Amino acid sequence: MTPIPLPPLTAHRYQFELTLHQNAHLPTYLGAMLRGGFGLTFKRFVCMQPQLEQCDGCLLLHTCAYPAVFQPVPPPNATVLSTHDRIPVPYILEPPPPR
């Protein structure tokens, strides 16, 4: 088997803190809530076709930052990933353990 040449892998770790300004009932696992809130806000800032509910039919699917982060698909010329409709997201959210 011939190895596939890959570009260099760069990884970063970011830590942030959120403060609630009023009482709230939070789910036991915060990851889904954080991803949803971040995703909605990110899409509002970067989406050039906000009238579309889904990215699948958008002409900017392969150049827009939102699907690259939240709904990644293989690039049009992909050979290795061409059999997949979706690929893993390029990040990991690690919320703090429940208190």
mmCIF file of C-alpha atoms in Angstrom:
data_model
loop_
_atom_site.group_PDB
_atom_site.id
_atom_site.type_symbol
_atom_site.label_atom_id
_atom_site.label_comp_id
_atom_site.label_asym_id
_atom_site.label_seq_id
_atom_site.Cartn_x
_atom_site.Cartn_y
_atom_site.Cartn_z
ATOM 1 C CA MET A 1 0.000 0.000 0.000
ATOM 2 C CA THR A 2 1.353 3.419 -0.948
ATOM 3 C CA PRO A 3 1.152 6.048 1.808
ATOM 4 C CA ILE A 4 -1.007 9.070 1.084
ATOM 5 C CA PRO A 5 0.880 12.375 1.411
ATOM 6 C CA LEU A 6 -0.876 14.610 3.922
ATOM 7 C CA PRO A 7 -0.395 18.304 4.694
ATOM 8 C CA PRO A 8 1.061 19.209 8.094
ATOM 9 C CA LEU A 9 -1.413 18.962 10.965
ATOM 10 C CA THR A 10 -1.792 22.010 13.177
ATOM 11 C CA ALA A 11 -3.653 21.840 16.469
ATOM 12 C CA HIS A 12 -4.620 24.597 18.880
ATOM 13 C CA ARG A 13 -6.260 24.548 22.277
ATOM 14 C CA TYR A 14 -8.467 27.402 23.413
ATOM 15 C CA GLN A 15 -10.068 27.863 26.785
ATOM 16 C CA PHE A 16 -12.881 30.288 27.472
ATOM 17 C CA GLU A 17 -15.171 31.090 30.350
ATOM 18 C CA LEU A 18 -18.847 31.983 30.153
ATOM 19 C CA THR A 19 -20.685 33.856 32.883
ATOM 20 C CA LEU A 20 -24.444 33.667 33.399
ATOM 21 C CA HIS A 21 -26.000 36.992 34.337
ATOM 22 C CA GLN A 22 -29.150 35.373 35.699
ATOM 23 C CA ASN A 23 -30.203 31.999 37.068
ATOM 24 C CA ALA A 24 -30.667 29.292 34.459
ATOM 25 C CA HIS A 25 -31.402 25.574 34.311
ATOM 26 C CA LEU A 26 -28.540 23.983 32.421
ATOM 27 C CA PRO A 27 -28.391 20.458 31.020
ATOM 28 C CA THR A 28 -26.101 17.944 32.704
ATOM 29 C CA TYR A 29 -23.923 17.764 29.580
ATOM 30 C CA LEU A 30 -23.126 21.279 28.358
ATOM 31 C CA GLY A 31 -21.412 20.261 25.107
ATOM 32 C CA ALA A 32 -24.541 20.173 22.939
ATOM 33 C CA MET A 33 -25.760 23.517 24.284
ATOM 34 C CA LEU A 34 -22.364 25.163 23.726
ATOM 35 C CA ARG A 35 -22.070 23.756 20.205
ATOM 36 C CA GLY A 36 -25.605 24.882 19.327
ATOM 37 C CA GLY A 37 -25.139 28.392 20.692
ATOM 38 C CA PHE A 38 -21.754 28.806 19.052
ATOM 39 C CA GLY A 39 -23.051 27.378 15.769
ATOM 40 C CA LEU A 40 -26.051 29.713 15.563
ATOM 41 C CA THR A 41 -23.941 32.762 16.360
ATOM 42 C CA PHE A 42 -21.161 31.736 13.966
ATOM 43 C CA LYS A 43 -23.667 31.179 11.135
ATOM 44 C CA ARG A 44 -25.211 34.639 11.673
ATOM 45 C CA PHE A 45 -21.781 36.213 11.212
ATOM 46 C CA VAL A 46 -20.443 34.254 8.227
ATOM 47 C CA CYS A 47 -23.383 32.943 6.164
ATOM 48 C CA MET A 48 -23.879 34.775 2.867
ATOM 49 C CA GLN A 49 -27.169 32.955 2.100
ATOM 50 C CA PRO A 50 -29.149 33.198 5.382
ATOM 51 C CA GLN A 51 -32.447 32.551 3.575
ATOM 52 C CA LEU A 52 -31.350 28.930 3.029
ATOM 53 C CA GLU A 53 -32.143 26.628 5.937
ATOM 54 C CA GLN A 54 -29.545 24.025 4.907
ATOM 55 C CA CYS A 55 -26.069 24.434 3.450
ATOM 56 C CA ASP A 56 -26.463 21.468 1.057
ATOM 57 C CA GLY A 57 -27.985 23.479 -1.806
ATOM 58 C CA CYS A 58 -25.817 26.569 -1.369
ATOM 59 C CA LEU A 59 -23.450 27.586 -4.169
ATOM 60 C CA LEU A 60 -20.894 28.611 -1.534
ATOM 61 C CA LEU A 61 -20.884 25.214 0.219
ATOM 62 C CA HIS A 62 -17.191 24.531 -0.477
ATOM 63 C CA THR A 63 -15.942 28.055 0.289
ATOM 64 C CA CYS A 64 -18.043 29.160 3.287
ATOM 65 C CA ALA A 65 -16.587 29.002 6.804
ATOM 66 C CA TYR A 66 -19.795 27.713 8.430
ATOM 67 C CA PRO A 67 -20.062 24.333 6.692
ATOM 68 C CA ALA A 68 -16.284 23.920 6.928
ATOM 69 C CA VAL A 69 -16.613 24.074 10.720
ATOM 70 C CA PHE A 70 -20.101 22.664 11.425
ATOM 71 C CA GLN A 71 -21.139 20.574 8.395
ATOM 72 C CA PRO A 72 -17.909 19.561 6.652
ATOM 73 C CA VAL A 73 -18.155 17.636 3.392
ATOM 74 C CA PRO A 74 -15.332 16.139 1.353
ATOM 75 C CA PRO A 75 -13.851 18.575 -1.175
ATOM 76 C CA PRO A 76 -15.138 18.107 -4.750
ATOM 77 C CA ASN A 77 -11.822 16.579 -5.904
ATOM 78 C CA ALA A 78 -11.377 14.267 -2.878
ATOM 79 C CA THR A 79 -10.154 10.767 -3.623
ATOM 80 C CA VAL A 80 -9.871 9.302 -0.129
ATOM 81 C CA LEU A 81 -13.130 10.722 1.254
ATOM 82 C CA SER A 82 -15.180 10.634 -1.939
ATOM 83 C CA THR A 83 -17.450 7.837 -0.669
ATOM 84 C CA HIS A 84 -18.596 9.877 2.349
ATOM 85 C CA ASP A 85 -21.387 12.470 2.436
ATOM 86 C CA ARG A 86 -20.029 14.078 5.609
ATOM 87 C CA ILE A 87 -16.684 14.077 7.367
ATOM 88 C CA PRO A 88 -15.882 14.664 11.060
ATOM 89 C CA VAL A 89 -15.963 18.215 12.371
ATOM 90 C CA PRO A 90 -12.498 19.756 12.857
ATOM 91 C CA TYR A 91 -12.873 20.515 16.562
ATOM 92 C CA ILE A 92 -13.615 18.999 19.958
ATOM 93 C CA LEU A 93 -15.673 20.768 22.626
ATOM 94 C CA GLU A 94 -14.753 19.663 26.115
ATOM 95 C CA PRO A 95 -17.116 21.272 28.636
ATOM 96 C CA PRO A 96 -16.272 21.174 32.328
ATOM 97 C CA PRO A 97 -17.637 18.282 34.394
ATOM 98 C CA PRO A 98 -21.015 18.885 36.084
ATOM 99 C CA ARG A 99 -20.882 20.476 39.526
#
